[in-house]
Amino acid sequence: MSAFLLSRLLHGVFVLVGVVFAVSLMIHLIPGDPVKALEGDSPMPKEQMDIIRHQMGFDRPLVVQLADEMARLLRGDLGRSFRSNVPVVRELQGAIPSTLSLAVAAMIIAATAGGVAGAVAAVQRGRWLDSMVTAFAVIGVSMPTFWIGILLIFLLSVQLRWLPTSGEGGLRTLIMPAITLGWYPAGALARLVRSEILEVLQQEYVGVARAKGLRERTVLRRHVLRNALIPTLTLAMMQFGILLSGAVVAETVFGRNGLGRFLVEGILHKDFPVVQGAVLVIAVVYTLTNLATDLLYACIDPRVRFQ
Amino acid sequence: MESTVSRRPDRTLGRRRVRRFVGRFRGVSGPAAMFILVVAAVAVCPRLVSAYDPTLIQGSLILAPPGLSHPFGTDEYGRDVLSRVAYGARTSLRFALFATSISIAASAIVGAFAAYYGGRFDRLVMRLVDVLMAFPGILLALIVVALLGPGLGQATIAVGFGQAPTFARVVRSSALGVRHRLYVEAAEAVGVPGYRILWRHLFPNIRHTVLVLATLGFAEAILIGASLSFLGLGAQPPTPEWGAMLGEARGYLASAWWTAALPGSVLAATLLSLNIVGDQVRDLLDPRLR
């Protein structure tokens, strides 16, 4: 294995351990007494608080608590939800498929729409279609997710009555959330694909391909698109991890019980094991996709391996 | 040769530069800048457009459609939507101003120190940034809100902290480019203390990067602040805030679309304008950041 791959792997492992450490540190970063924070609206007698403090191990030294917590998280034990007393892992298992299908659908929409729009804009550079795509991309990256969702609900559900406003199950409930969530990466991808293709078009090998008499379509497909694909793939994969955190808003708009909604409910109810579990899943998936992107990048583009 | 003398900026030159800068706002960035000025004016003085108290509850006017006395209708408590949007501009702009100040101050200090002193401190800071950047998008802000509890002040800290790692990395790389310039080494050679070199030589030469980060970060802060409020984690009722207004309006889309129309359009238009102007500022000041 090359030095590049090894260093990327080591870095990935380091970040993962850092993430687990940060998540186990979380509960100790709450200002004030963590047990007091759990108390909420119903006051507890001091003896009871001491018992809870002892049960949860808050009376041990911080280092011991942290080591214990990290070991627990690494074993995959995320504790139980304060509210439902169900193991967080089981609740996550219920929430992840919903978010994953949403994120994949959003990514498909973003890659298709953004890729095609960016390519068209680059080839039609300076014409009205290019301006349209560029305007659309700027609007795409500026619009807040929840505003797009509200506009879609108003248009497709309230006015046209084509799709249900919320709920889960089947493709029909997935369409609007996926467009909502895919909007931002579509705009970002369109911008990148356009500028990448324009850059590749200026390379000498494109001139060579044209000079040897290849048809323009072949030049574009074989020489331009393939080379422009590499950075696009990187951005698309990085966007995928960001989609998971963007799902927080999209799931709230459309009332889907995914990972993001689970996290927000956890925050609103001070249910820390839930918050820790959801945060951990998103950060780990994000780190792993970033790592996978780097490795994939090295596979596709041999130049990277020798840097 | 680079100048090794730090000069005071020439006033007339500065003014000419500003005029040239403003003159380059062509195309859509002109209207965009105008729109931002209007929003800022309304934020400073909401009375310009609002005739009502934004928190005034009127039981007889619940969800009243747009009309002469309430041009954009009223919400589910009979509050005037236009007035709430006007005062919401103040909430959002003030929020973004404080949040970006936090992120810019923290990242400029940490990034510049890491770049200047290098070594173990630099490695430590950058590893920390790596770990913090593993929490993508809005997630870092959500974690801070989870720790501090919901609220506008908490959300300000959350957004400021959430932006800081990415900004610190950009500031650091920009400062590294200046770190070994001749004027820095000359200052070191004559024994100028580190903090003074940072202040007099490093900061002035990365100010464009910081300014670009601040403009783009400002738009992002408004967006994330509105998102947090939409989720119920930022501004709490009855504070007028665009994201919170949309969160409430979500339940009335079928019966009272006007409760969402104005806050949503103004929020989207503000973000669009800020991004257009931000892109322009970046292209003019620091094209490398593209």
Coordinates of C-alpha atoms in Angstrom, one line a residue, chain B residues 26 49 65 171 184 205 255 276:
Chain B
R26 CA -22.5 45.5 -12.1
V49 CA -42.6 49.7 7.2
P65 CA -56.1 37.5 4.8
V171 CA -7.2 31.8 7.9
V184 CA 7.9 39.1 8.5
N205 CA -1.9 41.0 5.0
S255 CA -55.8 27.7 4.9
I276 CA -24.4 37.4 -4.8

